[in-house]
Structures are given as C-alpha cells and as structure tokens.
Tab-separated table of N, CA and C in Angstrom:
chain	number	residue	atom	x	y	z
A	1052	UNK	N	0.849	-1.163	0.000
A	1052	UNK	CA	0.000	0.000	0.000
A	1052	UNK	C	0.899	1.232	0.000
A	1053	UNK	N	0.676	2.158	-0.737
A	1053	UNK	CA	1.021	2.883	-0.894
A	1053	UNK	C	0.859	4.142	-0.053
A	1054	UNK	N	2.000	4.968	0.750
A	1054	UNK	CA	1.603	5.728	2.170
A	1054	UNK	C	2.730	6.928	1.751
A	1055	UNK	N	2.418	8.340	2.187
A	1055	UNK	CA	2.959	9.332	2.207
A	1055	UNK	C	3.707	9.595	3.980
A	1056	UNK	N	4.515	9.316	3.574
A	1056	UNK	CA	5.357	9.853	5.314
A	1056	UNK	C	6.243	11.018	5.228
A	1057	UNK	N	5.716	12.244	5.960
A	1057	UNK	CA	7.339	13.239	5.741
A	1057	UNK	C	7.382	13.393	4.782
A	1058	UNK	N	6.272	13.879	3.865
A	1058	UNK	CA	6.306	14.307	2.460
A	1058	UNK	C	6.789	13.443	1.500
A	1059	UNK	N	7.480	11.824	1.932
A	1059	UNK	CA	7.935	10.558	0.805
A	1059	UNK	C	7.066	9.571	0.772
A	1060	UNK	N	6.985	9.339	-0.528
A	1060	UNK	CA	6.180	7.939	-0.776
A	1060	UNK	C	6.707	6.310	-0.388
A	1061	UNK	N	6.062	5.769	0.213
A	1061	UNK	CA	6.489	4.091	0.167
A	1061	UNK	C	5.661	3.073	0.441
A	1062	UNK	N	6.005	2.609	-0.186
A	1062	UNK	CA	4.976	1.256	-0.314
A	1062	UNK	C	5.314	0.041	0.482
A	1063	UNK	N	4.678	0.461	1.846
A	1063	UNK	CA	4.521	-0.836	2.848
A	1063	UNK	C	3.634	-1.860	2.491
A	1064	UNK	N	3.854	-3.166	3.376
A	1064	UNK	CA	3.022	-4.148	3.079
A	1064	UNK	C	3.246	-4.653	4.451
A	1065	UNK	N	1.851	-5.066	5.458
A	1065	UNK	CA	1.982	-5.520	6.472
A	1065	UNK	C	3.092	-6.512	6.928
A	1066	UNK	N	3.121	-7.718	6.063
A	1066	UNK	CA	4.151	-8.379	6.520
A	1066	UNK	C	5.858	-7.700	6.412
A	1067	UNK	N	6.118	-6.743	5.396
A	1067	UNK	CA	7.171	-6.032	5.510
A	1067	UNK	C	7.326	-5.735	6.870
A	1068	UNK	N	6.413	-4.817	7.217
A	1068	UNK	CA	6.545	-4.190	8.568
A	1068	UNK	C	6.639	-5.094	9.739
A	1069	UNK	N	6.146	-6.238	9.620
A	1069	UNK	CA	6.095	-7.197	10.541
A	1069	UNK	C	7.819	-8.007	10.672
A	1070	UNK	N	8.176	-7.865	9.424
A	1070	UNK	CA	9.208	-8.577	9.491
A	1070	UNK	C	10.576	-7.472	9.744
A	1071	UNK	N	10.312	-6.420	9.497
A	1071	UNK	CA	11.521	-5.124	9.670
A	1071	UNK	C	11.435	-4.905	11.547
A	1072	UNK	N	10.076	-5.547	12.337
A	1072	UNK	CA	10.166	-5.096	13.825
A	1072	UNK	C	10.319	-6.761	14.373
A	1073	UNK	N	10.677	-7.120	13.684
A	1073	UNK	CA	11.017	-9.034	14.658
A	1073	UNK	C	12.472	-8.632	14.637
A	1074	UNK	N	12.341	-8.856	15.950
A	1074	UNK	CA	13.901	-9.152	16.915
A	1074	UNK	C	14.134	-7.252	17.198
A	1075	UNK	N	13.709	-6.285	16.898
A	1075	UNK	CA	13.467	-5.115	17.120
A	1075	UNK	C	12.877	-5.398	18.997
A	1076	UNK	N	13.469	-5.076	20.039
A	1076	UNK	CA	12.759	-4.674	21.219
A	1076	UNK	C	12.085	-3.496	21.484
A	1077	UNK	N	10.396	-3.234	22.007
A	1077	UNK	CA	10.161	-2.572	21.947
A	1077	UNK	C	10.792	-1.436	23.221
A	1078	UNK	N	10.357	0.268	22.870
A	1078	UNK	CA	10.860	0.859	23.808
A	1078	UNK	C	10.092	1.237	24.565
A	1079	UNK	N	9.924	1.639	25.861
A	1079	UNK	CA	8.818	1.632	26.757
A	1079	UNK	C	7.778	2.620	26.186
A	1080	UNK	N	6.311	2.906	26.242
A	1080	UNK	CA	5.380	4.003	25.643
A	1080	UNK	C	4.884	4.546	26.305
A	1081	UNK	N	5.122	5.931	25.662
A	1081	UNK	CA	4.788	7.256	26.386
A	1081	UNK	C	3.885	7.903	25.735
A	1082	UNK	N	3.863	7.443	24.444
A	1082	UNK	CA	2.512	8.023	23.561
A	1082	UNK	C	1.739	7.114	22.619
A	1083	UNK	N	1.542	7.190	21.577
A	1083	UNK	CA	0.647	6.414	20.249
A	1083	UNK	C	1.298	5.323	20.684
A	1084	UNK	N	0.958	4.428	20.729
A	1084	UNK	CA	1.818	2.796	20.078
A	1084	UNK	C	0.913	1.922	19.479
A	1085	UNK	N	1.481	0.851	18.917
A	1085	UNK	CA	0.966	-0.257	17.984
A	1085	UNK	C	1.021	-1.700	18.076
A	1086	UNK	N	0.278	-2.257	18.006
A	1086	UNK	CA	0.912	-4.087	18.396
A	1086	UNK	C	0.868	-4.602	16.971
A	1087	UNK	N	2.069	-5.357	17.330
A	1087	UNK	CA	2.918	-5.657	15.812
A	1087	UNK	C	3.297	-7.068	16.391
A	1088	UNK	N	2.394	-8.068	15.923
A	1088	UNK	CA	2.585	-9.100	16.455
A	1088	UNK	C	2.316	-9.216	17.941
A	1089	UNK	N	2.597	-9.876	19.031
A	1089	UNK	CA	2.651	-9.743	20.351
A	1089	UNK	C	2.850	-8.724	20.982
A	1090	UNK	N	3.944	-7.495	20.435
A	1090	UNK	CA	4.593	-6.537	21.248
A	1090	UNK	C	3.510	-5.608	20.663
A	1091	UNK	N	3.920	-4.449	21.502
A	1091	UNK	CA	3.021	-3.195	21.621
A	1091	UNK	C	4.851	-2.096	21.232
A	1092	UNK	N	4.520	-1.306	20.325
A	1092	UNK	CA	5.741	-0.517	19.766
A	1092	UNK	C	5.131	1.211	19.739
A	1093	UNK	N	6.240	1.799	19.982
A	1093	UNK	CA	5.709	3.320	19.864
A	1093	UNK	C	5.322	3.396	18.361
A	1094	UNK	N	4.863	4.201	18.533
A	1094	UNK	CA	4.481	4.219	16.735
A	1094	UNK	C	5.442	5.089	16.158
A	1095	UNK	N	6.262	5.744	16.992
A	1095	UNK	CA	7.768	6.391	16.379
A	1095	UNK	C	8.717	5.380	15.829
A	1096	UNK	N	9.126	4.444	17.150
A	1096	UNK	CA	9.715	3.713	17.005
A	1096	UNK	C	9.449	3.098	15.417
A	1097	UNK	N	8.177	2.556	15.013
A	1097	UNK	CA	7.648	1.299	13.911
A	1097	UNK	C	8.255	2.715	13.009
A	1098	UNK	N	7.697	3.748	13.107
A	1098	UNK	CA	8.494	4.762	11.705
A	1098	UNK	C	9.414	4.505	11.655
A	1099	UNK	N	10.593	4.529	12.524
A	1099	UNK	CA	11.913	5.040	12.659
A	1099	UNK	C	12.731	3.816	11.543
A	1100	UNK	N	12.025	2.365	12.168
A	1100	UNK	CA	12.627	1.593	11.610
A	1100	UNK	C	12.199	1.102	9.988
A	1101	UNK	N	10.768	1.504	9.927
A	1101	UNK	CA	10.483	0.729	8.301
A	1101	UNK	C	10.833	2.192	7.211
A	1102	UNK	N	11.041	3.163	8.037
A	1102	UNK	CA	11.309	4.292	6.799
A	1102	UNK	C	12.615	4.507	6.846
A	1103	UNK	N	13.324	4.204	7.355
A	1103	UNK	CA	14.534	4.612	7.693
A	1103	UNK	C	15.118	6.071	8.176
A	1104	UNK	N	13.872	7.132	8.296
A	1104	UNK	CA	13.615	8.077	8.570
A	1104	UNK	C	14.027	8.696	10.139
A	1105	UNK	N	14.632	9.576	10.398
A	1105	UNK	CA	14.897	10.211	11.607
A	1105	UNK	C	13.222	10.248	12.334
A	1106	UNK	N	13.070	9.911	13.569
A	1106	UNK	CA	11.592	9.766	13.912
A	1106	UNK	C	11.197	11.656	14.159
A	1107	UNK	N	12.311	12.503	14.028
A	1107	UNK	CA	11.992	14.343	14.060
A	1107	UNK	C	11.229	14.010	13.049
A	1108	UNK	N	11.115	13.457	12.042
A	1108	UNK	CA	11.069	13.824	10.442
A	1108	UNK	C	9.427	13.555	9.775
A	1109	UNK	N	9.184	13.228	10.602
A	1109	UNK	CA	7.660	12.513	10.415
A	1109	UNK	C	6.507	12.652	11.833
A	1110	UNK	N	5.398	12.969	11.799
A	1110	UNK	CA	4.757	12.877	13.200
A	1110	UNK	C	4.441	11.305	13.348
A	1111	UNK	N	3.503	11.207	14.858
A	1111	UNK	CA	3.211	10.010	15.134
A	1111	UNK	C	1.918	9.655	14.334
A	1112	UNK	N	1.172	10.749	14.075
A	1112	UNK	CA	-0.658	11.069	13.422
A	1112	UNK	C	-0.205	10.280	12.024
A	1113	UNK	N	0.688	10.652	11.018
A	1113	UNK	CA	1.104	10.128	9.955
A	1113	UNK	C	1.515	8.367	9.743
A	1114	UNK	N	2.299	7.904	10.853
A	1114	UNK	CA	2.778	6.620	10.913
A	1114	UNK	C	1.353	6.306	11.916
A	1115	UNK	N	0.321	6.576	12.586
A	1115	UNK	CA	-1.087	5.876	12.454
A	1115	UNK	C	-1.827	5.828	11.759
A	1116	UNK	N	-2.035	6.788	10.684
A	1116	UNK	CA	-3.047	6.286	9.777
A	1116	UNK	C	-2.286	5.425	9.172
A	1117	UNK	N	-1.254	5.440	8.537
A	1117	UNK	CA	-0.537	4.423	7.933
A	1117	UNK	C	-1.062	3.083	8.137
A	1118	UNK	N	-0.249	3.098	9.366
A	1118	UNK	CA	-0.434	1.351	10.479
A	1118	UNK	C	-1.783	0.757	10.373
A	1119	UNK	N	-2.618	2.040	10.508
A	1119	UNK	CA	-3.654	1.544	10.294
A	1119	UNK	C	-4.728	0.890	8.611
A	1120	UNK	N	-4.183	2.152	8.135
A	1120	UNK	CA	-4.538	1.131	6.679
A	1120	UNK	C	-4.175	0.229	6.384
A	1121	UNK	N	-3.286	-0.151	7.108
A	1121	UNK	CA	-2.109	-2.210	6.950
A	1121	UNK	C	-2.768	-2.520	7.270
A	1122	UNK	N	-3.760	-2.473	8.712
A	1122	UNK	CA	-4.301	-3.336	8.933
A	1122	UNK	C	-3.471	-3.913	10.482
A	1123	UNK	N	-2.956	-3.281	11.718
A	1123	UNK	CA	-2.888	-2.839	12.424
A	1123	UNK	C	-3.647	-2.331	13.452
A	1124	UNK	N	-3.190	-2.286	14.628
A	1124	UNK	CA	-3.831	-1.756	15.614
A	1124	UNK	C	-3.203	-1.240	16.614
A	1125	UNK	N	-3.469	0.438	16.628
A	1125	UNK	CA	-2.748	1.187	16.959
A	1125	UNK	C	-3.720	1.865	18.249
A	1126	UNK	N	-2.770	2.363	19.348
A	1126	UNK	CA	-3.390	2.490	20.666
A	1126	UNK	C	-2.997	3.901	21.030
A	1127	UNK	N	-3.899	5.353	21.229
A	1127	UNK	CA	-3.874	6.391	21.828
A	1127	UNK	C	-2.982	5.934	22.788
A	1128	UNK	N	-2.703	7.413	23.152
A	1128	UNK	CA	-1.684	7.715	24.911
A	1128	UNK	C	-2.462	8.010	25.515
A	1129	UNK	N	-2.622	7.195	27.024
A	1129	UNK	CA	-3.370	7.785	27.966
A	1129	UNK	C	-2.643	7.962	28.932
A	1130	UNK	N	-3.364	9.151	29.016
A	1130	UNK	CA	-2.133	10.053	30.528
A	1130	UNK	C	-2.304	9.732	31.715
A	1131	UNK	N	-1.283	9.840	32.437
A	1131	UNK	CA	-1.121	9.156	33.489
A	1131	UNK	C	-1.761	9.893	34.793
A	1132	UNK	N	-3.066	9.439	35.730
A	1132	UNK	CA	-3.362	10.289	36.559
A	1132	UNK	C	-2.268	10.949	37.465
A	1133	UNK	N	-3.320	12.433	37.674
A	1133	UNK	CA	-2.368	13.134	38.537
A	1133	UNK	C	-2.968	13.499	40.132
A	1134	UNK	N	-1.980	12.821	40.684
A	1134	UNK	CA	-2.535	13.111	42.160
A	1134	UNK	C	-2.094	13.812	42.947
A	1135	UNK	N	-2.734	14.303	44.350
A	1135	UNK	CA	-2.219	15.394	45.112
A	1135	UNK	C	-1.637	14.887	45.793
A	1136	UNK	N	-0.199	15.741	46.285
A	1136	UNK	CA	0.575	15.510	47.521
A	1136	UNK	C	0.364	14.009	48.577
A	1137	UNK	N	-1.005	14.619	48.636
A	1137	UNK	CA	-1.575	13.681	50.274
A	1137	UNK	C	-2.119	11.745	49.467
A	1138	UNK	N	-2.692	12.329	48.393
A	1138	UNK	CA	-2.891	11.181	47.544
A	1138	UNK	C	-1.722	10.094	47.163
A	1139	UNK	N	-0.754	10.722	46.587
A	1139	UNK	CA	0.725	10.349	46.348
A	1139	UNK	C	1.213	9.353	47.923
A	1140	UNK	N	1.345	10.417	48.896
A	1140	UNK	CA	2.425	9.889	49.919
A	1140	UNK	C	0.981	8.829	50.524
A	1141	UNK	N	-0.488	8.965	50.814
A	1141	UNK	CA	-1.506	7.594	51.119
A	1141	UNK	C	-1.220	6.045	50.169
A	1142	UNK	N	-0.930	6.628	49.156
A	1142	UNK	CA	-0.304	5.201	48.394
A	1142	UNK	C	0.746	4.987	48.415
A	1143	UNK	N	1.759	5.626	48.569
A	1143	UNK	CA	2.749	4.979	49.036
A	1143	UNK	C	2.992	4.444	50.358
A	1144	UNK	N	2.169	4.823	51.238
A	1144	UNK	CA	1.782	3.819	52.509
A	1144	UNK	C	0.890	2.617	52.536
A	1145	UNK	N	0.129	2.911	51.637
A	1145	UNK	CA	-0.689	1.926	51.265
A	1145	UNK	C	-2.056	1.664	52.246
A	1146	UNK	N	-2.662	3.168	51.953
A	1146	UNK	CA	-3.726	3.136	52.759
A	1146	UNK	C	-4.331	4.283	51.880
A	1147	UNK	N	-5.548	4.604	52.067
A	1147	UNK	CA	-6.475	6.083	51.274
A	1147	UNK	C	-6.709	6.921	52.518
A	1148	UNK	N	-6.175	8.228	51.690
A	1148	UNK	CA	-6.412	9.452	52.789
A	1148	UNK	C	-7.214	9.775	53.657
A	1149	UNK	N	-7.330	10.522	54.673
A	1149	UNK	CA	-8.942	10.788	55.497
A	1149	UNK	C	-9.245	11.799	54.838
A	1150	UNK	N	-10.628	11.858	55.327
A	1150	UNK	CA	-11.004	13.373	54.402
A	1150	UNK	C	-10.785	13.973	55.128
C-alpha cells in the first residue's frame, strides 16, 4: 500500500513491517503505540525503523493512519493520573487518605 510519510512515498506491506520489527525490542510508551505481532511498539519507534527516517522527520498522526490502513492496531496515549501531595504519599503507605 502505498503511504505518504514526511512528504515521501512508500509502499509498505503488512508483513514487511512485521518482518523489519522481529527481533526489534520494543521501547517503553509514552505516547501512540501499535501491536505488531505480540509486542506493543511506539508508533515512532515502527516509523523510525520501516522508513529509515529520523523519527523528528515525520509525526506520530502520519505513521497511524498508515499502520492503520495495513491493517494494524494502533493504541492512543493515555495520561497518566495526577494526584495530590496527600494522595501520592496515602499510596505509598498503602492506605487512602482521610477526608
């Protein structure tokens, strides 16, 4: 299939991509990622390696629709709750605050 990344054309094919991220470890995710086989991959990362592309060079929005027209399944970032002071140090004791 034919995909525009970073203003270049290339023509992925799922199993390409499948086979350019075997033996690839994924890196921990902090934003978009994708499961590519068993593993779950940033979706920078899956750019970085099937375009050969600097991952500056391309967004993450671009290498998901991509992934996704392969035929893929690609997973939003969800942010990590934020808790107060008293919330924080109750779990780390391992008990819930008083009111």
């Amino acid at each position: 299939m034919r995909c525009i990344i970073a203003n270049f054309p290339f023509d992925l094919l799922k199993k390409d991509v499948e086979q350019a991220m075997k033996g690839v470890r994924p890196e921990p995710v902090s934003g978009p990622s994708v499961s590519v086989g068993r593993r779950v991959y940033p979706v920078k990362q899956v750019g970085e390696v099937v375009t050969r592309q600097d991952r500056r060079d391309f967004t993450a929005g671009e290498m998901t629709r991509a992934l996704t027209r392969l035929g893929f399944t690609c997973h939003t970032a969800t942010p990590a709750a934020v808790l107060t002071p008293v919330q924080a140090a109750a779990e780390q004791l391992g008990g819930s605050p008083r009111p």
